[in-house]
mmCIF file of N, CA, C and O in Angstrom:
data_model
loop_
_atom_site.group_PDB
_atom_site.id
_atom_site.type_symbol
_atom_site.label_atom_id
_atom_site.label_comp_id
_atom_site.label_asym_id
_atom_site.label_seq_id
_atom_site.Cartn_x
_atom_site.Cartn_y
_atom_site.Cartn_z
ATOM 1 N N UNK A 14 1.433 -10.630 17.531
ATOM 2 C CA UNK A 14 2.408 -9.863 16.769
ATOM 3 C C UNK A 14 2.627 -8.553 17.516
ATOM 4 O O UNK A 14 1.615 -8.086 18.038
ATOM 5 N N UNK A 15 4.064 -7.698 17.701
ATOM 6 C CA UNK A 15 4.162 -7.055 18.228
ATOM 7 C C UNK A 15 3.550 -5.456 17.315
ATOM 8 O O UNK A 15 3.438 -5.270 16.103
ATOM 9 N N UNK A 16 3.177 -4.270 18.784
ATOM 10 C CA UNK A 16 3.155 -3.635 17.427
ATOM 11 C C UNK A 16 3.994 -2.630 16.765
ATOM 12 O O UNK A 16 5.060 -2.283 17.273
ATOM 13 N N UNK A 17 3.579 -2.158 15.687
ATOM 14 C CA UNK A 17 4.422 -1.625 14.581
ATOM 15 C C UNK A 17 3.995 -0.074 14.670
ATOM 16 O O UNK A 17 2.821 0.223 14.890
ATOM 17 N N UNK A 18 4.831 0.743 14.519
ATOM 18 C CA UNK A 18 4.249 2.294 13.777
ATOM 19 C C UNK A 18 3.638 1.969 12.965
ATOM 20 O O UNK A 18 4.003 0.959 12.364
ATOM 21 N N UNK A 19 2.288 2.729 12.503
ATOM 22 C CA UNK A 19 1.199 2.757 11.595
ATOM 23 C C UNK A 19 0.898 4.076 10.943
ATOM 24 O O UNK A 19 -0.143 4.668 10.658
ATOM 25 N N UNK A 20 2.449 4.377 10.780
ATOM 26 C CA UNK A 20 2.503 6.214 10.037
ATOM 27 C C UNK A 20 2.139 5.848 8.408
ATOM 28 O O UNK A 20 1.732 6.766 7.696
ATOM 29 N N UNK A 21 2.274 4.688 7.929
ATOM 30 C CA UNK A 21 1.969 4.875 6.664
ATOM 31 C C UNK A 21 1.886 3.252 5.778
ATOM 32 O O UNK A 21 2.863 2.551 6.040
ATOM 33 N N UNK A 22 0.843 2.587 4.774
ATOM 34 C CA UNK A 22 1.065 1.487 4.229
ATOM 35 C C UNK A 22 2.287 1.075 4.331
ATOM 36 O O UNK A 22 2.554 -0.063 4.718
ATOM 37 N N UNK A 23 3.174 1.943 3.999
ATOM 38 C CA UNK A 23 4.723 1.424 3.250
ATOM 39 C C UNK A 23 5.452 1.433 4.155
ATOM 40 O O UNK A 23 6.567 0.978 3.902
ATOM 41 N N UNK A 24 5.144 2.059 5.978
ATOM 42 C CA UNK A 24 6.259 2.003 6.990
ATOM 43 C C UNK A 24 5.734 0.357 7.418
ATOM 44 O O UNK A 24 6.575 -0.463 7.787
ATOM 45 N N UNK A 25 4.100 -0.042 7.310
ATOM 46 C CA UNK A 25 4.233 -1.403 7.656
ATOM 47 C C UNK A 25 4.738 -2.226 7.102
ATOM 48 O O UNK A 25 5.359 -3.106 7.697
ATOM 49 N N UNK A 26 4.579 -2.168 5.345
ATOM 50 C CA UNK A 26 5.066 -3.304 4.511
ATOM 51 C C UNK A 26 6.732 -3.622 4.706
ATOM 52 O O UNK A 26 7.447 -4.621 4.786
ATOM 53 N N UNK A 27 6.874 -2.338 4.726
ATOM 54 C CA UNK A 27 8.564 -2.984 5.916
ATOM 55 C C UNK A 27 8.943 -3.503 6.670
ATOM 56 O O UNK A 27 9.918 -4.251 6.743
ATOM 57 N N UNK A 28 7.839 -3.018 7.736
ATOM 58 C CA UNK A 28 7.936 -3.532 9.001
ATOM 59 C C UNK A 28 7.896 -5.155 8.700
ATOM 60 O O UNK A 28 8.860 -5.877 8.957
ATOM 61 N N UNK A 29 6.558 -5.688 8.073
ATOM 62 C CA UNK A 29 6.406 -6.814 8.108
ATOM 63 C C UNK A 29 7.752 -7.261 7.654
ATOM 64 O O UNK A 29 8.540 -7.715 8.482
ATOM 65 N N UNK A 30 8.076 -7.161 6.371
ATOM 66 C CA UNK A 30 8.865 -7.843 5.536
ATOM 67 C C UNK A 30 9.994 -7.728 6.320
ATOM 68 O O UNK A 30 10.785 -8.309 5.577
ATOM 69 N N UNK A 31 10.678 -7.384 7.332
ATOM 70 C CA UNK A 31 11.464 -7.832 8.339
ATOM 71 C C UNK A 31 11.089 -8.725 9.238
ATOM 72 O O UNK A 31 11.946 -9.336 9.878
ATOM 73 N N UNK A 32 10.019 -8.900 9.393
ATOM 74 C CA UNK A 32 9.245 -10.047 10.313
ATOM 75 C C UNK A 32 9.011 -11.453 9.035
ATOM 76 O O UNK A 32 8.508 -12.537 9.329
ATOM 77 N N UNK A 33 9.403 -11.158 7.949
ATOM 78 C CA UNK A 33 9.762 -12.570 7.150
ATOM 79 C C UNK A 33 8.539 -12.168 6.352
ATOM 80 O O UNK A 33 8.690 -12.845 5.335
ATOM 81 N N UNK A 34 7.586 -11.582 6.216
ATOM 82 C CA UNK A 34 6.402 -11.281 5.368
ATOM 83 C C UNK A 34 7.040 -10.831 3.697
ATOM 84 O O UNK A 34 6.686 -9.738 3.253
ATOM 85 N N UNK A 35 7.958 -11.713 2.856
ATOM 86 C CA UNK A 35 8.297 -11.411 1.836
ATOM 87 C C UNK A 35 7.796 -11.548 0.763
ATOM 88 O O UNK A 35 8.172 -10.773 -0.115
ATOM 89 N N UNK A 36 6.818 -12.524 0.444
ATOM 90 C CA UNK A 36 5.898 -12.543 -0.492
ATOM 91 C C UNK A 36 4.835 -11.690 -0.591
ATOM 92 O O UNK A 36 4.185 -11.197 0.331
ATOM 93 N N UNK A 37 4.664 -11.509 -2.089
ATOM 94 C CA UNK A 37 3.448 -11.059 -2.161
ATOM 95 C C UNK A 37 2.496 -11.787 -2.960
ATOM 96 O O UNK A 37 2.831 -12.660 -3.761
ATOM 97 N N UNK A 38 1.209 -11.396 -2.724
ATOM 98 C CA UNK A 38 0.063 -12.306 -2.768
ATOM 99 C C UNK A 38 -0.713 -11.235 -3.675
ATOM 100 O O UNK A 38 -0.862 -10.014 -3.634
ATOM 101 N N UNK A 39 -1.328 -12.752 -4.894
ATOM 102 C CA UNK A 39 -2.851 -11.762 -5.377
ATOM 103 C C UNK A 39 -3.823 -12.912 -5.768
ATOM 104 O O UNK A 39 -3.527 -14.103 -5.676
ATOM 105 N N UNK A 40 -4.853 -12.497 -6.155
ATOM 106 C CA UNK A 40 -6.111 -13.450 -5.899
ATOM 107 C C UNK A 40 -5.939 -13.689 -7.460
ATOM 108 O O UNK A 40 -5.080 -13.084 -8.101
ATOM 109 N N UNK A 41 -6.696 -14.489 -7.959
ATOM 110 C CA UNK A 41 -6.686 -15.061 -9.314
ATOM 111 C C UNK A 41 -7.333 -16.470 -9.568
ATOM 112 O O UNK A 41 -6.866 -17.543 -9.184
ATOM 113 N N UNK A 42 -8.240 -16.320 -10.130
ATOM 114 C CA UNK A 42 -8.817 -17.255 -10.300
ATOM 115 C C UNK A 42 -9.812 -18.196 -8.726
ATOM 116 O O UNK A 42 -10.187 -19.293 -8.314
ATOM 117 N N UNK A 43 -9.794 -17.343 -8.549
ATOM 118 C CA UNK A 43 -10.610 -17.808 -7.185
ATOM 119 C C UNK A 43 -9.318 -18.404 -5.769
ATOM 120 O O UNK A 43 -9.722 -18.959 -4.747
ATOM 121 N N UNK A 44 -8.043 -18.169 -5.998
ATOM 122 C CA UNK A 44 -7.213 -18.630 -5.578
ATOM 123 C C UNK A 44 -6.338 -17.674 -5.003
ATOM 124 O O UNK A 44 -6.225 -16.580 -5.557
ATOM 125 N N UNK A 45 -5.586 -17.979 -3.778
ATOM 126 C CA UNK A 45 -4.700 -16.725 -3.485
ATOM 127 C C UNK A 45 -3.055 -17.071 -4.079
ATOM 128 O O UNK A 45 -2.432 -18.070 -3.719
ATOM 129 N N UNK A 46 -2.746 -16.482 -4.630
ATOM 130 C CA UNK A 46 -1.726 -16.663 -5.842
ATOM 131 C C UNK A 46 -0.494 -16.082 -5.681
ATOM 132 O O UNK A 46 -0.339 -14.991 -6.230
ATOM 133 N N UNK A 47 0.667 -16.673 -4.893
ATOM 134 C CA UNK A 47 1.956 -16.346 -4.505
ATOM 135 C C UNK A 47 3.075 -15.667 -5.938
ATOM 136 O O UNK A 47 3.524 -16.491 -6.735
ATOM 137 N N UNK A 48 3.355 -14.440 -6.080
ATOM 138 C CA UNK A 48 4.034 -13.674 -6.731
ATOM 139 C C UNK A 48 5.305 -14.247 -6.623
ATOM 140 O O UNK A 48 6.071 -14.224 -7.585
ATOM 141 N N UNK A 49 5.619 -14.771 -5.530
ATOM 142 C CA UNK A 49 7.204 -15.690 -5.866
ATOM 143 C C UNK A 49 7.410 -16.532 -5.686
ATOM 144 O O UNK A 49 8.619 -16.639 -5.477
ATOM 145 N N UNK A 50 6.665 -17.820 -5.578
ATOM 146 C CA UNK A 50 7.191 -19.144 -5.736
ATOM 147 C C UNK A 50 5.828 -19.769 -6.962
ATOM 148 O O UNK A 50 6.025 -20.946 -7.264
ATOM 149 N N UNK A 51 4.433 -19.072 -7.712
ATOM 150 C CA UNK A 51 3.300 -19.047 -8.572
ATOM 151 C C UNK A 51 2.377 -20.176 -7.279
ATOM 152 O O UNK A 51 1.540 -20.800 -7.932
ATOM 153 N N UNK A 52 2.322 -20.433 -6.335
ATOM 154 C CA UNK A 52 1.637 -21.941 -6.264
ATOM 155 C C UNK A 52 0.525 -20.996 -5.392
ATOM 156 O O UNK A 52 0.684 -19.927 -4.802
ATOM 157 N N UNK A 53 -0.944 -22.058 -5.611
ATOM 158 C CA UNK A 53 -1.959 -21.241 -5.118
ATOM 159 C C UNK A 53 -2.470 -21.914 -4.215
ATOM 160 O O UNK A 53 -2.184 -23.044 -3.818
ATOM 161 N N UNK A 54 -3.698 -20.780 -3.693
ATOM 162 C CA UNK A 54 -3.558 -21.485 -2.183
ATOM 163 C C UNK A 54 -5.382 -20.887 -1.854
ATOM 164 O O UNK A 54 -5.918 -19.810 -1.593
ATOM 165 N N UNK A 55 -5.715 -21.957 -2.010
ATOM 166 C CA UNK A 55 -7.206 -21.988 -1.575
ATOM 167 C C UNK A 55 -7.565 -21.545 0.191
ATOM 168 O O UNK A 55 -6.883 -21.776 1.189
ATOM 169 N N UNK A 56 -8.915 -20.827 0.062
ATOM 170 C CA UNK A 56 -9.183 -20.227 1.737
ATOM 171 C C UNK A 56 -8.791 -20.943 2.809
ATOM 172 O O UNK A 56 -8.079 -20.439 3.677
ATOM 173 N N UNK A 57 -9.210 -22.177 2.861
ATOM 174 C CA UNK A 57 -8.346 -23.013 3.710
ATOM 175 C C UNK A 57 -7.248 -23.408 4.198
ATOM 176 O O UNK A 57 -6.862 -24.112 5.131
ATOM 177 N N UNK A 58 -6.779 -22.741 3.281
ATOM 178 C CA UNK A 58 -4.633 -22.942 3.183
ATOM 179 C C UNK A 58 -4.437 -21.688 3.605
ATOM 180 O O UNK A 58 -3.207 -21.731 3.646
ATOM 181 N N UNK A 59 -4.649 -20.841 3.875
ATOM 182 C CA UNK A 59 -4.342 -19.500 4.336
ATOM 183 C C UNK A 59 -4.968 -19.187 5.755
ATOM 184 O O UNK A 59 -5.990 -19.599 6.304
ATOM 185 N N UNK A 60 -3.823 -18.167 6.208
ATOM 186 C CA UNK A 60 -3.737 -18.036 7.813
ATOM 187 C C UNK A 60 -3.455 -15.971 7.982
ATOM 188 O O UNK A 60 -2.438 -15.331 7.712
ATOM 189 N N UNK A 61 -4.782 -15.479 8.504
ATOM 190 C CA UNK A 61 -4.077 -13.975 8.319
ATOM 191 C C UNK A 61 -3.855 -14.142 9.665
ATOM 192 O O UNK A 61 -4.568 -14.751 10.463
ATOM 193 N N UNK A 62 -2.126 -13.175 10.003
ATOM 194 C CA UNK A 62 -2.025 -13.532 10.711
ATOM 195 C C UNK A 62 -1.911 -12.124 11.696
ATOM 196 O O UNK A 62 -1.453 -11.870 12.810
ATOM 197 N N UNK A 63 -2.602 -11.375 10.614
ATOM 198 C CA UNK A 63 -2.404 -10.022 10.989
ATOM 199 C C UNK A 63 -2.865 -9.072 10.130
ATOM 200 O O UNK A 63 -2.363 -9.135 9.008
ATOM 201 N N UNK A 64 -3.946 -7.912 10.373
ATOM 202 C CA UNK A 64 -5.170 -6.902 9.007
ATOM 203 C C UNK A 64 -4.624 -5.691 9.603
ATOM 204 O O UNK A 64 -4.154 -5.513 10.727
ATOM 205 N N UNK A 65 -4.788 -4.865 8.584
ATOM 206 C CA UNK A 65 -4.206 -3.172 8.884
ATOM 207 C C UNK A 65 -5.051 -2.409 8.275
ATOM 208 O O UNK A 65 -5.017 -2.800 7.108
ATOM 209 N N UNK A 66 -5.966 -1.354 8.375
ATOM 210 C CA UNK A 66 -6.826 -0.681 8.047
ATOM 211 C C UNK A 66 -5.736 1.162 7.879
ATOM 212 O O UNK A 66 -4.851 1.723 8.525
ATOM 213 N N UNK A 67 -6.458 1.413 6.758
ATOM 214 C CA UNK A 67 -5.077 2.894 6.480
ATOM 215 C C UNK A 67 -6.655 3.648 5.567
ATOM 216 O O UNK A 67 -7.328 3.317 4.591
ATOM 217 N N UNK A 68 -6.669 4.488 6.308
ATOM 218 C CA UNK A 68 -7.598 6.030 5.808
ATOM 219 C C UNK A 68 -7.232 6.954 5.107
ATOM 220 O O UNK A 68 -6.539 7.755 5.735
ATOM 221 N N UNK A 69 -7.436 7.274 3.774
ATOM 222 C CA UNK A 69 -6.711 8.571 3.305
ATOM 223 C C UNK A 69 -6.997 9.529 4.095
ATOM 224 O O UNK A 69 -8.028 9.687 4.748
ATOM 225 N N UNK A 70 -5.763 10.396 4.018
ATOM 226 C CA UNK A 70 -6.092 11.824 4.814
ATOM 227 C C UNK A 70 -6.990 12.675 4.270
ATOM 228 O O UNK A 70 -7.946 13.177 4.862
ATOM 229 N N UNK A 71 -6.575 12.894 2.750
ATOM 230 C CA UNK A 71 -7.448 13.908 2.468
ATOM 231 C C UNK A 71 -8.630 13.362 2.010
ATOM 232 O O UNK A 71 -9.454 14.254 2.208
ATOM 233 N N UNK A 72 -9.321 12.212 1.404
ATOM 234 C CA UNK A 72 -9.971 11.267 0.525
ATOM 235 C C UNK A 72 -10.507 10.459 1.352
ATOM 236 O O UNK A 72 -9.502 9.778 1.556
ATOM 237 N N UNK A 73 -11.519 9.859 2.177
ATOM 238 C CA UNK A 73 -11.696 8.258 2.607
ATOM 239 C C UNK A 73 -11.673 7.903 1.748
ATOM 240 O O UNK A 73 -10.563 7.375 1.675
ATOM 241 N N UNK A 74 -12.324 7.723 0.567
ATOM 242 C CA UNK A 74 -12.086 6.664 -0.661
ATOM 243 C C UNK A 74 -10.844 6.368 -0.902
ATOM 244 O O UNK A 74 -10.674 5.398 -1.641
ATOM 245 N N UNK A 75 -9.781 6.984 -0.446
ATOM 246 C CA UNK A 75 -8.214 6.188 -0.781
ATOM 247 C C UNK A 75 -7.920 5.099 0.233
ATOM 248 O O UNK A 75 -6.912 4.394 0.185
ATOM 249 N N UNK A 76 -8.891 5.010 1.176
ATOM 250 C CA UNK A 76 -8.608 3.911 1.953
ATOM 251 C C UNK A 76 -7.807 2.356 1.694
ATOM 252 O O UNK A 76 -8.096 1.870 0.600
ATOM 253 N N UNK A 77 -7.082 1.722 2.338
ATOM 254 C CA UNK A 77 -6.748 0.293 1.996
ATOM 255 C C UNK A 77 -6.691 -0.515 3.475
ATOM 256 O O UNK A 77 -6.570 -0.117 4.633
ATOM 257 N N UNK A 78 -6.838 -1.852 2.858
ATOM 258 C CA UNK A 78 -6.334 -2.638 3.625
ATOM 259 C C UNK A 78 -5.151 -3.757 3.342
ATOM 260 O O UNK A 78 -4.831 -4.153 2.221
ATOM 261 N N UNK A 79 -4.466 -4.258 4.814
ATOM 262 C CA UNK A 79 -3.303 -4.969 4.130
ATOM 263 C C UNK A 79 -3.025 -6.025 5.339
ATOM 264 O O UNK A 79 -2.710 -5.904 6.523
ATOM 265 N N UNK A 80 -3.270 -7.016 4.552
ATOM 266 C CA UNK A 80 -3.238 -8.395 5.438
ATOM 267 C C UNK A 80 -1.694 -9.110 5.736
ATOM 268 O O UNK A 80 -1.031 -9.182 4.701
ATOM 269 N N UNK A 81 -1.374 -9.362 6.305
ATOM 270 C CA UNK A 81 -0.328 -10.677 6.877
ATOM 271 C C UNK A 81 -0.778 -11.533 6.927
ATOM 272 O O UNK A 81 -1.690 -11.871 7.682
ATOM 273 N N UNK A 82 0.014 -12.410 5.723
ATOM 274 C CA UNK A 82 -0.848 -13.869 5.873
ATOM 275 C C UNK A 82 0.096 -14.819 5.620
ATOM 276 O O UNK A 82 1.016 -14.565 4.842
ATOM 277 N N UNK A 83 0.003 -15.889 6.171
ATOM 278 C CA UNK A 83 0.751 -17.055 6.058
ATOM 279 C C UNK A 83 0.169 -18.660 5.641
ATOM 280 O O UNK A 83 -0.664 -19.309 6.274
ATOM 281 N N UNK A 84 0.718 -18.971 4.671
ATOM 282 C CA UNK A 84 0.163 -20.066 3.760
ATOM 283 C C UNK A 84 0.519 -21.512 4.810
ATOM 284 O O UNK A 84 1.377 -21.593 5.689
ATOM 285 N N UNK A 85 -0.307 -22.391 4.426
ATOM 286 C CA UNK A 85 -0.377 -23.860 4.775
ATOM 287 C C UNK A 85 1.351 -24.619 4.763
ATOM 288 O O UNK A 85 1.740 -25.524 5.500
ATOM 289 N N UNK A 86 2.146 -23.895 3.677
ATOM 290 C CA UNK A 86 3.161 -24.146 3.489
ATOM 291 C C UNK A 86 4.323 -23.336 3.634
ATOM 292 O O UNK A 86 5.378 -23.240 3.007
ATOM 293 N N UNK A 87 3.576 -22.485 5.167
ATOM 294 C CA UNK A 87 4.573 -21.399 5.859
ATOM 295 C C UNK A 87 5.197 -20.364 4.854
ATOM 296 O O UNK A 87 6.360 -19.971 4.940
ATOM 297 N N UNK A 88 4.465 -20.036 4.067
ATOM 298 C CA UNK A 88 5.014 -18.961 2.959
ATOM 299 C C UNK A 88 4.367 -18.112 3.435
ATOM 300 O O UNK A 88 3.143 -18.235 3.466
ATOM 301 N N UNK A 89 5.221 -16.602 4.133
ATOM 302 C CA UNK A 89 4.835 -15.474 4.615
ATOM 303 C C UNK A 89 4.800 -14.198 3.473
ATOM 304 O O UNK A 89 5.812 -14.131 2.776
ATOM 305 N N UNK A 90 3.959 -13.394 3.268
ATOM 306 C CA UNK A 90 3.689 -12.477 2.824
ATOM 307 C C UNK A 90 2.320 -11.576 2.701
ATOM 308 O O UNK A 90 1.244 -11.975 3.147
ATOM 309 N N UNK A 91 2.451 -10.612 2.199
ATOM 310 C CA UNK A 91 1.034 -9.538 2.304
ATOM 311 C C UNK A 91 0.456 -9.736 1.033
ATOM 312 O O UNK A 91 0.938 -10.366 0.092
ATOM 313 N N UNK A 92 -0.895 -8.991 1.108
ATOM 314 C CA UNK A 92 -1.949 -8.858 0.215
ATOM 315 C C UNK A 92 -2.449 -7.590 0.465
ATOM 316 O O UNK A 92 -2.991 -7.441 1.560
ATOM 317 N N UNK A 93 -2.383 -6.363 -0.504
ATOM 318 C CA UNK A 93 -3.171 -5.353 -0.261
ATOM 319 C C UNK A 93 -4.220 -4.814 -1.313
ATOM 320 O O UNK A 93 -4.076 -4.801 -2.536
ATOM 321 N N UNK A 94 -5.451 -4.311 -0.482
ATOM 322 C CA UNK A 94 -6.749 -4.434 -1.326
ATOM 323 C C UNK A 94 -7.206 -2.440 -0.736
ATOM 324 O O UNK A 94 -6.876 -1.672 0.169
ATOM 325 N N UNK A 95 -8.229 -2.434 -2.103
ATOM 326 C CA UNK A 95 -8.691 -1.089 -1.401
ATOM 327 C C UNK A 95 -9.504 -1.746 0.004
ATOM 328 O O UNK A 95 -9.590 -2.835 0.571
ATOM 329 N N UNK A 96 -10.151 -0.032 0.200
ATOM 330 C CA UNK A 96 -10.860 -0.456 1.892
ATOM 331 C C UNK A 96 -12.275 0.351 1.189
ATOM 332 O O UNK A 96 -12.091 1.494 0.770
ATOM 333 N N UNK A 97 -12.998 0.036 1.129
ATOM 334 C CA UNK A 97 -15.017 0.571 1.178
ATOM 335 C C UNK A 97 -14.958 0.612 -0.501
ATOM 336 O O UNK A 97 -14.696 -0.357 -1.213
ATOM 337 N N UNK A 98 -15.228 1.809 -0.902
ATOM 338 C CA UNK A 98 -15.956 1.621 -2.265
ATOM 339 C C UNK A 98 -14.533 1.175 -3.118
ATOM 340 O O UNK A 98 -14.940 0.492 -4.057
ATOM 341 N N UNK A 99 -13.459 1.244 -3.169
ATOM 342 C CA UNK A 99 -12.092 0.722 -3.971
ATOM 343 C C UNK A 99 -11.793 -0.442 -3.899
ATOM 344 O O UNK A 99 -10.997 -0.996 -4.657
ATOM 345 N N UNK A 100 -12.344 -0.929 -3.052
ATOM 346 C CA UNK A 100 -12.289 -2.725 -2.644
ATOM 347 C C UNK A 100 -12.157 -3.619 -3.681
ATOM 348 O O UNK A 100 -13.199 -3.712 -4.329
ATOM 349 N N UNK A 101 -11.199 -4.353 -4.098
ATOM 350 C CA UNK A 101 -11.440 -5.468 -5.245
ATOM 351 C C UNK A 101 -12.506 -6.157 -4.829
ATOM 352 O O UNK A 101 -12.356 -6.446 -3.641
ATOM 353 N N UNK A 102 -13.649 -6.604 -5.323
ATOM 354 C CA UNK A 102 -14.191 -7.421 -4.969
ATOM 355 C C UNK A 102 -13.915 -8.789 -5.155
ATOM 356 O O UNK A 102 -14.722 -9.561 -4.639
ATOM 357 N N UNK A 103 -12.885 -9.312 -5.823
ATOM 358 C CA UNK A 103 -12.311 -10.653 -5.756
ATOM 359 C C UNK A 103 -11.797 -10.988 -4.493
ATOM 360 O O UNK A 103 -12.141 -11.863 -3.698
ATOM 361 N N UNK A 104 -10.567 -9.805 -4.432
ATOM 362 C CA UNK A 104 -10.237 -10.108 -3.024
ATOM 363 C C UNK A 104 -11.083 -10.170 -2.156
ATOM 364 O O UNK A 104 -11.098 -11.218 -1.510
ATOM 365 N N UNK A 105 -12.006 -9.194 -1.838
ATOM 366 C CA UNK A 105 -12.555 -9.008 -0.564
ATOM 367 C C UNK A 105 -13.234 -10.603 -0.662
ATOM 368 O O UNK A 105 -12.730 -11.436 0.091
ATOM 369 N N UNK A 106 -14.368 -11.051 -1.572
ATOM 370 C CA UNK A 106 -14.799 -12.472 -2.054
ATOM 371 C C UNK A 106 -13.421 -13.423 -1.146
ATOM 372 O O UNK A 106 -13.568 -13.822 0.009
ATOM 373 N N UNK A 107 -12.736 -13.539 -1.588
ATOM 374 C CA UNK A 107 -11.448 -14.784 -1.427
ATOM 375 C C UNK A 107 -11.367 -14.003 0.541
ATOM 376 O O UNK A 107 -11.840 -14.554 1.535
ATOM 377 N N UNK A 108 -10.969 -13.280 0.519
ATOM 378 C CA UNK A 108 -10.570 -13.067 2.218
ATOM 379 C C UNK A 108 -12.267 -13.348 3.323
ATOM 380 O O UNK A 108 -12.471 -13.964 4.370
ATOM 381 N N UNK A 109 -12.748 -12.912 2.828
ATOM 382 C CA UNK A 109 -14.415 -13.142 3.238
ATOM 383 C C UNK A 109 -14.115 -15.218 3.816
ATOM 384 O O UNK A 109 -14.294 -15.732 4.920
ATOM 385 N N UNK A 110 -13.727 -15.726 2.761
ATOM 386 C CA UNK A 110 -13.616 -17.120 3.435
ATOM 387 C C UNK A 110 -12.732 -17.945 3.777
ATOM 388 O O UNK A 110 -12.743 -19.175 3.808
ATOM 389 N N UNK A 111 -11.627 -16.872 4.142
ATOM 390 C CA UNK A 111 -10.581 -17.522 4.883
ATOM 391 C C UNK A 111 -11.008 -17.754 6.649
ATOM 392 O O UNK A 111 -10.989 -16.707 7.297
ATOM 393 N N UNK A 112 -11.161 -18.280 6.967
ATOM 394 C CA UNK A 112 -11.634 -18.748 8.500
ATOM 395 C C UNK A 112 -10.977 -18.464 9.695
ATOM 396 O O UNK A 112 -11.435 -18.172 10.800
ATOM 397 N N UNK A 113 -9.347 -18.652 9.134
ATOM 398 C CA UNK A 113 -8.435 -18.518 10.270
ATOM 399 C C UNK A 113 -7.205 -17.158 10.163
ATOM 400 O O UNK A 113 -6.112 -16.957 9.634
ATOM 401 N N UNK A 114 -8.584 -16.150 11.375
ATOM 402 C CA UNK A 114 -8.080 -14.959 11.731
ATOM 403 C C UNK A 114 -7.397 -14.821 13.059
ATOM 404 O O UNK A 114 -8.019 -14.925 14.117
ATOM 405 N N UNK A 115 -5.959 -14.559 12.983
ATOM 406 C CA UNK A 115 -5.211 -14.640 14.344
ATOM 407 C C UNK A 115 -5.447 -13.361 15.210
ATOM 408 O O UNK A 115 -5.380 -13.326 16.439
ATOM 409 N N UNK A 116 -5.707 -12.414 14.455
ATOM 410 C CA UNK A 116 -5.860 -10.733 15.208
ATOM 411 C C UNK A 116 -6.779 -11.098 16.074
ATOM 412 O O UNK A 116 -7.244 -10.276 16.864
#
């Protein structure tokens, strides 16, 4: 993937979502759970195809992270989670066993 300015979460989530990253993703039920088409998608079905690490300036605890990921059934979109102590732990759980990291 080429790269992107990394001035801010929201200059990437653009970025991506011009690179076709239009969905968004949340975990649920042990499942990664597409916001616009509902169909879920177990660790195996998922492909990141690309992780972004973002530090608060004034705060580390505002930290996040924000994945590019692409489903078994070529459905592109992000997932964003805190980063250290803000961390969902569902998510982090569900991304922990996805296998196939392209970065």
């Amino acid at each position: 993937m080429e790269k992107i300015n990394m001035d801010s979460l929201i200059t990437v989530l653009d970025a991506l979502e011009t690179k076709g990253f239009t969905t968004q993703f949340e975990v649920s039920h042990l499942k990664l759970l597409s916001l616009k088409t509902e169909k879920r998608f177990a660790p195996d079905q998922v492909k990141i195809i690309h992780f972004y690490r973002f530090e608060g300036e004034s705060n580390p605890d505002d930290g996040a992270i924000l994945y590019a990921i692409e489903t078994n059934t070529y459905e592109k979109g992000t997932l964003v989670d805190g980063y250290g102590p803000t961390s969902d732990s569902t998510k982090a759980d569900f991304m922990k066993q996805v296998a196939n990291i392209q970065k």
